[in-house]
Amino acid sequence: MIEIRDVQKIYNGSSAGALSGVSLNIARGDFVFLVGPSGAGKSTLIKLIFREIDPTSGKVFFNGRDMAGLRESELLKVRRKIGMVFQDFRLLRQKTVFENVAFALEVLGESPRAIRARVSLALERVGLAGKENSFPSRLSGGEQQRVGIARAIVKDPLVILADEPTGNVDRENSRRLMELFEDINRSGTTVIIATHAWDLVNGMKKRVVALEKGLIVRDEERGTYSHE
Ligand code: ADP
């Protein structure tokens, strides 16, 4: 579903490549951890899949289509199929939990009735039923990230991209968030998570793609992440 073909990324003004010739295939329904030290290129890879940035060379395909060739309207359509989850949650502070999740559908022009139903379902799915009227600042880090995940899944995406989703969450809640991602994946959504959390990765027995200095150094089914 996602094919990255010989991608290089050199940021403007930097001499070294953030990615130096990376090829990777991710099939529909996969659960993939992107691991590796800080600066290895994990975020860059995620940004390329969302086409937040363009590769310096090489290609990124989404469902067989070259992302670089998409017109603006087509790109928006592809992005609707991608749910993003961020380390810092990126919730709107002045909006309630319900409104934060609803916003993702309002911008797609859904009817208020459909929005109500889908937001309720998404919040139930992430275990936040009853918190609809809370403001993010009143929630724990784990709960805030659940709102972030609800906002991502409410669009019914084909793929979830998460960049260090447990970076601001305590250990026990991080483990629960990973179980939630696993549950979402079980229903067919492809999940791609960039993370440093080796202990969580090792407990999950999923595909592990390890990056170092802009290169893939390991790609294993039911992999682990050693942390020395
Ligand atoms: P990771 O997510 O694995 O920590 P990144 O993809 O964020 O790695 O970064 C890979 C490399 O690219 C690093 O050397 C980083 O400093 C560099 N980099 C990332 N973003 C930018 C940017 N906007 N401008 C210049 N260099 C960047």
PDB file of C-alpha atoms and ligand atoms in Angstrom:
ATOM      1  CA  MET A   1       0.000   0.000   0.000  1.00  0.00           C
ATOM      2  CA  ILE A   2       2.921   2.287   0.767  1.00  0.00           C
ATOM      3  CA  GLU A   3       6.011   1.887  -1.334  1.00  0.00           C
ATOM      4  CA  ILE A   4       9.122   3.909  -0.719  1.00  0.00           C
ATOM      5  CA  ARG A   5      11.557   3.488  -3.544  1.00  0.00           C
ATOM      6  CA  ASP A   6      15.179   4.501  -3.204  1.00  0.00           C
ATOM      7  CA  VAL A   7      14.374   7.732  -1.387  1.00  0.00           C
ATOM      8  CA  GLN A   8      16.999  10.282  -0.502  1.00  0.00           C
ATOM      9  CA  LYS A   9      16.212  13.344   1.543  1.00  0.00           C
ATOM     10  CA  ILE A  10      18.651  16.175   2.011  1.00  0.00           C
ATOM     11  CA  TYR A  11      17.219  19.160   3.850  1.00  0.00           C
ATOM     12  CA  ASN A  12      18.016  22.597   2.497  1.00  0.00           C
ATOM     13  CA  GLY A  13      21.245  23.859   3.905  1.00  0.00           C
ATOM     14  CA  SER A  14      22.415  20.536   5.306  1.00  0.00           C
ATOM     15  CA  SER A  15      25.250  18.542   3.788  1.00  0.00           C
ATOM     16  CA  ALA A  16      24.371  15.090   5.116  1.00  0.00           C
ATOM     17  CA  GLY A  17      21.260  13.269   3.936  1.00  0.00           C
ATOM     18  CA  ALA A  18      18.499  12.648   6.466  1.00  0.00           C
ATOM     19  CA  LEU A  19      17.659   9.600   4.322  1.00  0.00           C
ATOM     20  CA  SER A  20      20.297   8.137   2.016  1.00  0.00           C
ATOM     21  CA  GLY A  21      18.587   5.650  -0.277  1.00  0.00           C
ATOM     22  CA  VAL A  22      15.717   4.007   1.586  1.00  0.00           C
ATOM     23  CA  SER A  23      13.371   1.430   0.053  1.00  0.00           C
ATOM     24  CA  LEU A  24      10.470  -0.010   2.008  1.00  0.00           C
ATOM     25  CA  ASN A  25       7.175  -1.715   1.265  1.00  0.00           C
ATOM     26  CA  ILE A  26       4.336  -1.613   3.715  1.00  0.00           C
ATOM     27  CA  ALA A  27       1.331  -3.751   2.911  1.00  0.00           C
ATOM     28  CA  ARG A  28      -2.255  -3.078   3.873  1.00  0.00           C
ATOM     29  CA  GLY A  29      -2.866  -4.278   7.408  1.00  0.00           C
ATOM     30  CA  ASP A  30       0.787  -4.216   8.449  1.00  0.00           C
ATOM     31  CA  PHE A  31       1.891  -3.063  11.880  1.00  0.00           C
ATOM     32  CA  VAL A  32       5.354  -1.530  11.615  1.00  0.00           C
ATOM     33  CA  PHE A  33       7.651   0.008  14.188  1.00  0.00           C
ATOM     34  CA  LEU A  34      10.271   2.445  12.871  1.00  0.00           C
ATOM     35  CA  VAL A  35      13.078   2.448  15.396  1.00  0.00           C
ATOM     36  CA  GLY A  36      16.562   3.884  15.677  1.00  0.00           C
ATOM     37  CA  PRO A  37      18.487   6.609  17.456  1.00  0.00           C
ATOM     38  CA  SER A  38      17.525  10.252  17.409  1.00  0.00           C
ATOM     39  CA  GLY A  39      18.360  11.757  14.019  1.00  0.00           C
ATOM     40  CA  ALA A  40      18.181   8.397  12.199  1.00  0.00           C
ATOM     41  CA  GLY A  41      15.456   9.630   9.844  1.00  0.00           C
ATOM     42  CA  LYS A  42      12.263   8.199  11.354  1.00  0.00           C
ATOM     43  CA  SER A  43      10.302  11.470  11.378  1.00  0.00           C
ATOM     44  CA  THR A  44      11.540  12.291   7.905  1.00  0.00           C
ATOM     45  CA  LEU A  45      10.136   9.003   6.637  1.00  0.00           C
ATOM     46  CA  ILE A  46       6.767   9.692   8.248  1.00  0.00           C
ATOM     47  CA  LYS A  47       6.660  13.216   6.807  1.00  0.00           C
ATOM     48  CA  LEU A  48       7.423  11.838   3.343  1.00  0.00           C
ATOM     49  CA  ILE A  49       4.518   9.386   3.538  1.00  0.00           C
ATOM     50  CA  PHE A  50       2.144  12.233   4.456  1.00  0.00           C
ATOM     51  CA  ARG A  51       3.858  14.348   1.817  1.00  0.00           C
ATOM     52  CA  GLU A  52       4.510  17.043   4.336  1.00  0.00           C
ATOM     53  CA  ILE A  53       7.914  17.142   2.623  1.00  0.00           C
ATOM     54  CA  ASP A  54       9.142  15.937  -0.765  1.00  0.00           C
ATOM     55  CA  PRO A  55      12.055  13.569  -1.357  1.00  0.00           C
ATOM     56  CA  THR A  56      15.227  14.977  -2.875  1.00  0.00           C
ATOM     57  CA  SER A  57      15.242  11.896  -5.119  1.00  0.00           C
ATOM     58  CA  GLY A  58      13.351   8.630  -5.290  1.00  0.00           C
ATOM     59  CA  LYS A  59       9.619   8.029  -5.051  1.00  0.00           C
ATOM     60  CA  VAL A  60       6.844   7.475  -2.566  1.00  0.00           C
ATOM     61  CA  PHE A  61       3.762   5.583  -3.748  1.00  0.00           C
ATOM     62  CA  PHE A  62       0.459   5.418  -1.902  1.00  0.00           C
ATOM     63  CA  ASN A  63      -1.914   2.761  -3.226  1.00  0.00           C
ATOM     64  CA  GLY A  64       0.170   2.584  -6.381  1.00  0.00           C
ATOM     65  CA  ARG A  65       0.097   6.312  -7.028  1.00  0.00           C
ATOM     66  CA  ASP A  66       3.191   8.448  -7.129  1.00  0.00           C
ATOM     67  CA  MET A  67       2.685  11.025  -4.363  1.00  0.00           C
ATOM     68  CA  ALA A  68       4.778  13.571  -6.249  1.00  0.00           C
ATOM     69  CA  GLY A  69       2.376  13.505  -9.198  1.00  0.00           C
ATOM     70  CA  LEU A  70      -0.776  14.254  -7.213  1.00  0.00           C
ATOM     71  CA  ARG A  71      -2.703  17.447  -7.787  1.00  0.00           C
ATOM     72  CA  GLU A  72      -3.714  19.414  -4.687  1.00  0.00           C
ATOM     73  CA  SER A  73      -7.239  17.940  -4.652  1.00  0.00           C
ATOM     74  CA  GLU A  74      -5.891  14.408  -5.058  1.00  0.00           C
ATOM     75  CA  LEU A  75      -3.376  14.961  -2.292  1.00  0.00           C
ATOM     76  CA  LEU A  76      -6.191  16.028   0.034  1.00  0.00           C
ATOM     77  CA  LYS A  77      -8.013  12.809  -0.812  1.00  0.00           C
ATOM     78  CA  VAL A  78      -4.950  10.725   0.019  1.00  0.00           C
ATOM     79  CA  ARG A  79      -4.462  12.607   3.280  1.00  0.00           C
ATOM     80  CA  ARG A  80      -8.023  11.787   4.306  1.00  0.00           C
ATOM     81  CA  LYS A  81      -6.965   8.172   4.283  1.00  0.00           C
ATOM     82  CA  ILE A  82      -4.092   8.877   6.664  1.00  0.00           C
ATOM     83  CA  GLY A  83      -4.555   9.508  10.381  1.00  0.00           C
ATOM     84  CA  MET A  84      -1.666  11.327  12.068  1.00  0.00           C
ATOM     85  CA  VAL A  85      -0.772  10.981  15.741  1.00  0.00           C
ATOM     86  CA  PHE A  86       1.857  13.289  17.277  1.00  0.00           C
ATOM     87  CA  GLN A  87       4.170  13.135  20.252  1.00  0.00           C
ATOM     88  CA  ASP A  88       2.868  16.475  21.564  1.00  0.00           C
ATOM     89  CA  PHE A  89      -0.797  15.506  20.858  1.00  0.00           C
ATOM     90  CA  ARG A  90      -1.540  18.776  18.990  1.00  0.00           C
ATOM     91  CA  LEU A  91      -4.965  19.196  20.523  1.00  0.00           C
ATOM     92  CA  LEU A  92      -6.828  22.484  20.382  1.00  0.00           C
ATOM     93  CA  ARG A  93      -6.724  23.762  23.957  1.00  0.00           C
ATOM     94  CA  GLN A  94      -9.845  25.879  23.754  1.00  0.00           C
ATOM     95  CA  LYS A  95     -11.939  23.032  22.382  1.00  0.00           C
ATOM     96  CA  THR A  96     -13.451  20.119  24.312  1.00  0.00           C
ATOM     97  CA  VAL A  97     -12.548  16.493  23.699  1.00  0.00           C
ATOM     98  CA  PHE A  98     -15.646  16.091  21.548  1.00  0.00           C
ATOM     99  CA  GLU A  99     -14.908  19.238  19.563  1.00  0.00           C
ATOM    100  CA  ASN A 100     -11.287  18.250  18.984  1.00  0.00           C
ATOM    101  CA  VAL A 101     -12.337  14.977  17.400  1.00  0.00           C
ATOM    102  CA  ALA A 102     -15.332  16.490  15.586  1.00  0.00           C
ATOM    103  CA  PHE A 103     -13.087  19.099  14.004  1.00  0.00           C
ATOM    104  CA  ALA A 104     -11.365  16.405  11.942  1.00  0.00           C
ATOM    105  CA  LEU A 105     -14.716  15.628  10.301  1.00  0.00           C
ATOM    106  CA  GLU A 106     -16.029  19.190  10.100  1.00  0.00           C
ATOM    107  CA  VAL A 107     -13.178  20.125   7.799  1.00  0.00           C
ATOM    108  CA  LEU A 108     -14.285  17.240   5.570  1.00  0.00           C
ATOM    109  CA  GLY A 109     -17.782  18.696   5.381  1.00  0.00           C
ATOM    110  CA  GLU A 110     -19.649  15.892   7.180  1.00  0.00           C
ATOM    111  CA  SER A 111     -23.172  16.518   8.482  1.00  0.00           C
ATOM    112  CA  PRO A 112     -23.564  17.351  12.207  1.00  0.00           C
ATOM    113  CA  ARG A 113     -25.588  14.197  12.716  1.00  0.00           C
ATOM    114  CA  ALA A 114     -22.940  11.927  11.158  1.00  0.00           C
ATOM    115  CA  ILE A 115     -20.257  13.781  13.099  1.00  0.00           C
ATOM    116  CA  ARG A 116     -22.017  13.184  16.420  1.00  0.00           C
ATOM    117  CA  ALA A 117     -22.366   9.482  15.766  1.00  0.00           C
ATOM    118  CA  ARG A 118     -18.850   8.945  14.502  1.00  0.00           C
ATOM    119  CA  VAL A 119     -17.172  11.003  17.221  1.00  0.00           C
ATOM    120  CA  SER A 120     -19.064   9.108  19.925  1.00  0.00           C
ATOM    121  CA  LEU A 121     -17.982   5.820  18.406  1.00  0.00           C
ATOM    122  CA  ALA A 122     -14.342   6.899  18.134  1.00  0.00           C
ATOM    123  CA  LEU A 123     -14.258   8.129  21.736  1.00  0.00           C
ATOM    124  CA  GLU A 124     -15.812   4.912  22.930  1.00  0.00           C
ATOM    125  CA  ARG A 125     -13.215   2.959  21.005  1.00  0.00           C
ATOM    126  CA  VAL A 126     -10.312   4.745  22.691  1.00  0.00           C
ATOM    127  CA  GLY A 127     -11.918   4.423  26.129  1.00  0.00           C
ATOM    128  CA  LEU A 128     -12.930   8.062  26.578  1.00  0.00           C
ATOM    129  CA  ALA A 129     -16.714   7.782  26.626  1.00  0.00           C
ATOM    130  CA  GLY A 130     -17.876  10.225  29.308  1.00  0.00           C
ATOM    131  CA  LYS A 131     -15.019  12.690  28.743  1.00  0.00           C
ATOM    132  CA  GLU A 132     -16.657  14.443  25.781  1.00  0.00           C
ATOM    133  CA  ASN A 133     -16.998  17.791  27.537  1.00  0.00           C
ATOM    134  CA  SER A 134     -13.589  17.853  29.210  1.00  0.00           C
ATOM    135  CA  PHE A 135     -10.886  20.204  28.023  1.00  0.00           C
ATOM    136  CA  PRO A 136      -7.505  18.689  27.119  1.00  0.00           C
ATOM    137  CA  SER A 137      -5.748  20.488  29.975  1.00  0.00           C
ATOM    138  CA  ARG A 138      -7.852  18.500  32.453  1.00  0.00           C
ATOM    139  CA  LEU A 139      -6.694  15.164  31.046  1.00  0.00           C
ATOM    140  CA  SER A 140      -3.581  13.086  31.711  1.00  0.00           C
ATOM    141  CA  GLY A 141      -0.980  12.653  28.964  1.00  0.00           C
ATOM    142  CA  GLY A 142      -2.304   9.181  28.210  1.00  0.00           C
ATOM    143  CA  GLU A 143      -5.848  10.487  27.914  1.00  0.00           C
ATOM    144  CA  GLN A 144      -4.774  13.387  25.712  1.00  0.00           C
ATOM    145  CA  GLN A 145      -3.094  10.946  23.388  1.00  0.00           C
ATOM    146  CA  ARG A 146      -6.281   8.883  23.309  1.00  0.00           C
ATOM    147  CA  VAL A 147      -8.037  12.011  22.043  1.00  0.00           C
ATOM    148  CA  GLY A 148      -5.279  12.297  19.426  1.00  0.00           C
ATOM    149  CA  ILE A 149      -5.886   8.707  18.386  1.00  0.00           C
ATOM    150  CA  ALA A 150      -9.671   9.211  18.304  1.00  0.00           C
ATOM    151  CA  ARG A 151      -9.140  12.224  16.048  1.00  0.00           C
ATOM    152  CA  ALA A 152      -7.024  10.048  13.742  1.00  0.00           C
ATOM    153  CA  ILE A 153      -9.405   7.077  13.574  1.00  0.00           C
ATOM    154  CA  VAL A 154     -12.633   9.051  13.304  1.00  0.00           C
ATOM    155  CA  LYS A 155     -11.850   9.595   9.599  1.00  0.00           C
ATOM    156  CA  ASP A 156     -11.765   5.820   9.174  1.00  0.00           C
ATOM    157  CA  PRO A 157      -8.286   5.986   7.662  1.00  0.00           C
ATOM    158  CA  LEU A 158      -6.424   3.232   5.821  1.00  0.00           C
ATOM    159  CA  VAL A 159      -3.287   4.000   7.746  1.00  0.00           C
ATOM    160  CA  ILE A 160      -2.276   5.566  11.050  1.00  0.00           C
ATOM    161  CA  LEU A 161       1.104   7.316  11.186  1.00  0.00           C
ATOM    162  CA  ALA A 162       2.327   7.974  14.703  1.00  0.00           C
ATOM    163  CA  ASP A 163       5.557   9.817  15.513  1.00  0.00           C
ATOM    164  CA  GLU A 164       6.752   9.021  19.070  1.00  0.00           C
ATOM    165  CA  PRO A 165       3.152   8.711  20.305  1.00  0.00           C
ATOM    166  CA  THR A 166       4.225   7.670  23.796  1.00  0.00           C
ATOM    167  CA  GLY A 167       6.976  10.283  24.165  1.00  0.00           C
ATOM    168  CA  ASN A 168       4.953  12.309  26.675  1.00  0.00           C
ATOM    169  CA  VAL A 169       3.118   9.477  28.382  1.00  0.00           C
ATOM    170  CA  ASP A 170       4.096   7.420  31.440  1.00  0.00           C
ATOM    171  CA  ARG A 171       5.114   3.813  31.062  1.00  0.00           C
ATOM    172  CA  GLU A 172       1.922   2.097  32.067  1.00  0.00           C
ATOM    173  CA  ASN A 173      -0.241   4.311  29.883  1.00  0.00           C
ATOM    174  CA  SER A 174       2.221   3.921  27.018  1.00  0.00           C
ATOM    175  CA  ARG A 175       1.706   0.197  27.160  1.00  0.00           C
ATOM    176  CA  ARG A 176      -2.059   0.725  27.049  1.00  0.00           C
ATOM    177  CA  LEU A 177      -1.719   3.039  24.071  1.00  0.00           C
ATOM    178  CA  MET A 178       0.232   0.363  22.226  1.00  0.00           C
ATOM    179  CA  GLU A 179      -2.556  -2.116  22.967  1.00  0.00           C
ATOM    180  CA  LEU A 180      -4.972   0.403  21.518  1.00  0.00           C
ATOM    181  CA  PHE A 181      -2.890   0.669  18.331  1.00  0.00           C
ATOM    182  CA  GLU A 182      -2.863  -3.118  18.179  1.00  0.00           C
ATOM    183  CA  ASP A 183      -6.636  -3.183  18.500  1.00  0.00           C
ATOM    184  CA  ILE A 184      -7.000  -0.596  15.731  1.00  0.00           C
ATOM    185  CA  ASN A 185      -4.653  -2.632  13.535  1.00  0.00           C
ATOM    186  CA  ARG A 186      -6.645  -5.798  14.184  1.00  0.00           C
ATOM    187  CA  SER A 187      -9.640  -4.189  12.546  1.00  0.00           C
ATOM    188  CA  GLY A 188      -7.600  -3.759   9.358  1.00  0.00           C
ATOM    189  CA  THR A 189      -5.988  -0.331   9.649  1.00  0.00           C
ATOM    190  CA  THR A 190      -2.293  -0.217   8.765  1.00  0.00           C
ATOM    191  CA  VAL A 191      -0.262   1.187  11.669  1.00  0.00           C
ATOM    192  CA  ILE A 192       3.193   2.772  11.404  1.00  0.00           C
ATOM    193  CA  ILE A 193       4.805   3.976  14.623  1.00  0.00           C
ATOM    194  CA  ALA A 194       8.159   5.733  14.977  1.00  0.00           C
ATOM    195  CA  THR A 195       9.407   5.192  18.504  1.00  0.00           C
ATOM    196  CA  HIS A 196      12.294   5.025  20.934  1.00  0.00           C
ATOM    197  CA  ALA A 197      10.342   2.891  23.370  1.00  0.00           C
ATOM    198  CA  TRP A 198      12.322  -0.323  22.947  1.00  0.00           C
ATOM    199  CA  ASP A 199      10.698  -2.082  25.882  1.00  0.00           C
ATOM    200  CA  LEU A 200       7.259  -1.621  24.344  1.00  0.00           C
ATOM    201  CA  VAL A 201       8.473  -2.663  20.893  1.00  0.00           C
ATOM    202  CA  ASN A 202       9.998  -5.828  22.306  1.00  0.00           C
ATOM    203  CA  GLY A 203       6.760  -6.775  24.003  1.00  0.00           C
ATOM    204  CA  MET A 204       4.708  -6.515  20.817  1.00  0.00           C
ATOM    205  CA  LYS A 205       6.408  -8.893  18.369  1.00  0.00           C
ATOM    206  CA  LYS A 206       5.598  -6.773  15.319  1.00  0.00           C
ATOM    207  CA  ARG A 207       7.565  -5.876  12.230  1.00  0.00           C
ATOM    208  CA  VAL A 208      10.544  -3.718  13.178  1.00  0.00           C
ATOM    209  CA  VAL A 209      12.336  -1.507  10.659  1.00  0.00           C
ATOM    210  CA  ALA A 210      15.536  -0.099  12.154  1.00  0.00           C
ATOM    211  CA  LEU A 211      17.092   3.076  10.771  1.00  0.00           C
ATOM    212  CA  GLU A 212      20.569   4.394  11.390  1.00  0.00           C
ATOM    213  CA  LYS A 213      22.034   7.519   9.849  1.00  0.00           C
ATOM    214  CA  GLY A 214      19.426   7.582   7.108  1.00  0.00           C
ATOM    215  CA  LEU A 215      19.648   3.930   6.126  1.00  0.00           C
ATOM    216  CA  ILE A 216      17.564   0.869   6.911  1.00  0.00           C
ATOM    217  CA  VAL A 217      19.868  -1.467   8.789  1.00  0.00           C
ATOM    218  CA  ARG A 218      17.292  -4.102   9.736  1.00  0.00           C
ATOM    219  CA  ASP A 219      13.768  -5.132   8.756  1.00  0.00           C
ATOM    220  CA  GLU A 220      12.334  -8.072  10.680  1.00  0.00           C
ATOM    221  CA  GLU A 221       8.927  -9.631  11.120  1.00  0.00           C
ATOM    222  CA  ARG A 222       8.237 -10.148  14.819  1.00  0.00           C
ATOM    223  CA  GLY A 223      11.335  -8.094  15.478  1.00  0.00           C
ATOM    224  CA  THR A 224      12.886  -6.562  18.540  1.00  0.00           C
ATOM    225  CA  TYR A 225      14.768  -3.381  19.331  1.00  0.00           C
ATOM    226  CA  SER A 226      17.971  -3.706  21.289  1.00  0.00           C
ATOM    227  CA  HIS A 227      18.929  -0.600  23.195  1.00  0.00           C
ATOM    228  CA  GLU A 228      22.624  -0.729  23.920  1.00  0.00           C
TER     229      GLU A 228
HETATM  230  P1  ADP B   1      14.481  10.956  13.870  1.00  0.00           P
HETATM  231  O1  ADP B   1      13.004  11.115  13.700  1.00  0.00           O
HETATM  232  O2  ADP B   1      14.928   9.543  13.658  1.00  0.00           O
HETATM  233  O3  ADP B   1      14.990  11.515  15.167  1.00  0.00           O
HETATM  234  P2  ADP B   1      14.680  12.970  11.791  1.00  0.00           P
HETATM  235  O4  ADP B   1      13.990  12.408  10.609  1.00  0.00           O
HETATM  236  O5  ADP B   1      13.941  13.954  12.618  1.00  0.00           O
HETATM  237  O6  ADP B   1      15.212  11.777  12.709  1.00  0.00           O
HETATM  238  O7  ADP B   1      16.044  13.657  11.354  1.00  0.00           O
HETATM  239  C1  ADP B   1      16.978  13.058  10.475  1.00  0.00           C
HETATM  240  C2  ADP B   1      18.095  14.046  10.192  1.00  0.00           C
HETATM  241  O8  ADP B   1      17.593  15.147   9.453  1.00  0.00           O
HETATM  242  C3  ADP B   1      18.731  14.639  11.443  1.00  0.00           C
HETATM  243  O9  ADP B   1      20.098  14.788  11.206  1.00  0.00           O
HETATM  244  C4  ADP B   1      18.049  15.971  11.577  1.00  0.00           C
HETATM  245  O10 ADP B   1      18.897  16.904  12.216  1.00  0.00           O
HETATM  246  C5  ADP B   1      17.816  16.358  10.130  1.00  0.00           C
HETATM  247  N1  ADP B   1      16.623  17.214   9.960  1.00  0.00           N
HETATM  248  C6  ADP B   1      15.365  16.893  10.307  1.00  0.00           C
HETATM  249  N2  ADP B   1      14.505  17.889   9.987  1.00  0.00           N
HETATM  250  C7  ADP B   1      15.265  18.874   9.422  1.00  0.00           C
HETATM  251  C8  ADP B   1      14.972  20.159   8.883  1.00  0.00           C
HETATM  252  N3  ADP B   1      13.724  20.634   8.835  1.00  0.00           N
HETATM  253  N4  ADP B   1      16.019  20.889   8.399  1.00  0.00           N
HETATM  254  C9  ADP B   1      17.283  20.419   8.424  1.00  0.00           C
HETATM  255  N5  ADP B   1      17.617  19.203   8.916  1.00  0.00           N
HETATM  256  C10 ADP B   1      16.633  18.450   9.411  1.00  0.00           C
END
